[in-house]
Amino acid sequence: MRSVRLLSTLALLAGSGTLHAQQAGAPAAGATAVPAPPTVDGRLDDPSWALAPPLTGFVQREPREGRPVSERTEVRVVYDDEALYVGAWMFDRDPSSIVVGQTLRDASLNDSDAIVVVLDT
């Protein structure tokens, strides 16, 4: 399986760019190798997810760029020999107010509650 679950605003920086990005204050994250892939079923209770430390401290893009997220968000990133897996826990005190965007390929995420994963390869 060569897929990435797009689940949170996250910049993954690889190689020598990581050190430069960290020195410049840019966010950086790492991935944890797992002996077996997590089950991709929308549930994040698989033992593979527990092996990765949670990433926190995310910021908003909309409506207040650069401000801390308004709800608790935790992301874990794991990989095996076949794929990179991104799992996000996005908590919401009022799930009925979540704005669902379009589910079309390449659809704009500007008017929806969404997360984005950026891979700087």
Coordinates of C-alpha atoms in Angstrom, one line a residue:
M1 CA 0.0 0.0 0.0
R2 CA 1.5 3.3 -1.1
S3 CA -0.8 5.8 0.4
V4 CA -0.8 8.6 2.9
R5 CA -3.8 9.4 5.0
L6 CA -4.1 13.2 5.0
L7 CA -5.1 14.0 8.5
S8 CA -3.5 17.2 9.9
T9 CA -1.6 20.4 9.2
L10 CA 1.9 19.0 9.5
A11 CA 5.2 19.7 7.8
L12 CA 7.4 16.7 7.6
L13 CA 10.9 17.8 6.8
A14 CA 13.5 15.2 5.7
G15 CA 17.3 14.9 5.5
S16 CA 19.6 17.9 5.9
G17 CA 16.6 20.3 5.5
T18 CA 15.4 19.3 9.0
L19 CA 18.3 20.9 10.8
H20 CA 18.1 24.1 8.8
A21 CA 14.3 24.3 9.3
Q22 CA 14.6 23.7 13.1
Q23 CA 17.3 26.4 13.3
A24 CA 15.0 28.8 11.4
G25 CA 12.1 28.0 13.8
A26 CA 10.0 26.1 11.2
P27 CA 8.0 23.2 12.5
A28 CA 9.5 19.7 12.0
A29 CA 8.2 16.3 12.8
G30 CA 9.6 12.8 12.6
A31 CA 8.1 9.4 11.9
T32 CA 8.4 6.2 14.0
A33 CA 9.3 2.9 12.3
V34 CA 6.8 0.2 13.3
P35 CA 7.2 -3.6 12.9
A36 CA 3.7 -3.9 11.5
P37 CA 1.5 -1.4 9.7
P38 CA -1.5 0.0 11.5
T39 CA -4.9 -1.1 10.4
V40 CA -6.3 1.7 8.2
D41 CA -9.9 1.7 9.4
G42 CA -10.5 5.2 10.8
R43 CA -9.9 4.0 14.3
L44 CA -6.6 4.9 15.9
D45 CA -6.5 2.3 18.7
D46 CA -4.1 0.0 16.8
P47 CA -0.9 -0.8 18.8
S48 CA 1.3 0.7 16.0
W49 CA -0.1 4.2 16.8
A50 CA 0.9 3.9 20.4
L51 CA 4.5 3.5 19.4
A52 CA 4.8 7.1 18.1
P53 CA 5.0 10.1 20.3
P54 CA 2.1 12.6 19.8
L55 CA 2.8 15.7 17.8
T56 CA 1.0 18.8 19.2
G57 CA 1.3 22.6 19.1
F58 CA -0.4 23.1 15.8
V59 CA -1.6 26.5 14.5
Q60 CA -4.5 27.7 12.5
R61 CA -4.6 28.8 9.0
E62 CA -8.2 30.0 9.1
P63 CA -9.8 32.0 10.6
R64 CA -6.8 33.3 12.6
E65 CA -3.5 32.5 10.8
G66 CA -0.7 31.5 13.2
R67 CA -2.9 31.3 16.3
P68 CA -3.0 28.1 18.3
V69 CA -5.7 25.6 17.3
S70 CA -9.0 26.1 19.1
E71 CA -9.4 22.4 19.9
R72 CA -7.0 19.8 21.1
T73 CA -5.2 18.0 18.2
E74 CA -2.7 15.2 18.4
V75 CA -1.0 13.6 15.4
R76 CA 1.1 10.5 15.2
V77 CA 3.2 9.5 12.2
V78 CA 4.5 6.0 11.6
Y79 CA 6.0 4.1 8.7
D80 CA 6.9 0.6 7.6
D81 CA 8.6 -0.8 4.5
E82 CA 5.6 0.0 2.3
A83 CA 4.0 3.3 3.4
L84 CA 3.8 6.3 5.6
Y85 CA 0.8 6.5 7.9
V86 CA -0.5 9.7 9.5
G87 CA -3.1 9.5 12.2
A88 CA -4.8 12.5 13.9
W89 CA -7.0 12.9 16.9
M90 CA -9.0 16.1 16.4
F91 CA -11.2 16.7 19.4
D92 CA -14.2 19.0 19.2
R93 CA -16.4 20.1 22.1
D94 CA -19.3 20.5 19.6
P95 CA -19.0 18.0 16.7
S96 CA -22.3 19.2 15.2
S97 CA -20.5 22.4 14.2
I98 CA -17.8 20.8 12.1
V99 CA -17.9 22.2 8.6
V100 CA -17.6 19.4 6.1
G101 CA -16.0 20.4 2.8
Q102 CA -16.2 18.9 -0.7
T103 CA -15.0 15.4 -1.1
L104 CA -13.8 15.9 -4.7
R105 CA -10.2 15.4 -5.7
D106 CA -8.3 18.7 -5.5
A107 CA -11.2 20.5 -4.0
S108 CA -10.5 23.7 -2.0
L109 CA -10.3 23.3 1.7
N110 CA -10.8 27.0 2.4
D111 CA -14.4 26.7 3.6
S112 CA -14.2 23.6 5.7
D113 CA -12.7 22.2 8.8
A114 CA -9.7 20.3 7.4
I115 CA -6.2 19.3 8.0
V116 CA -3.4 19.2 5.5
V117 CA -0.2 17.1 5.4
V118 CA 2.8 18.6 3.6
L119 CA 5.7 16.4 2.7
D120 CA 8.8 18.3 1.8
T121 CA 10.7 15.6 0.1

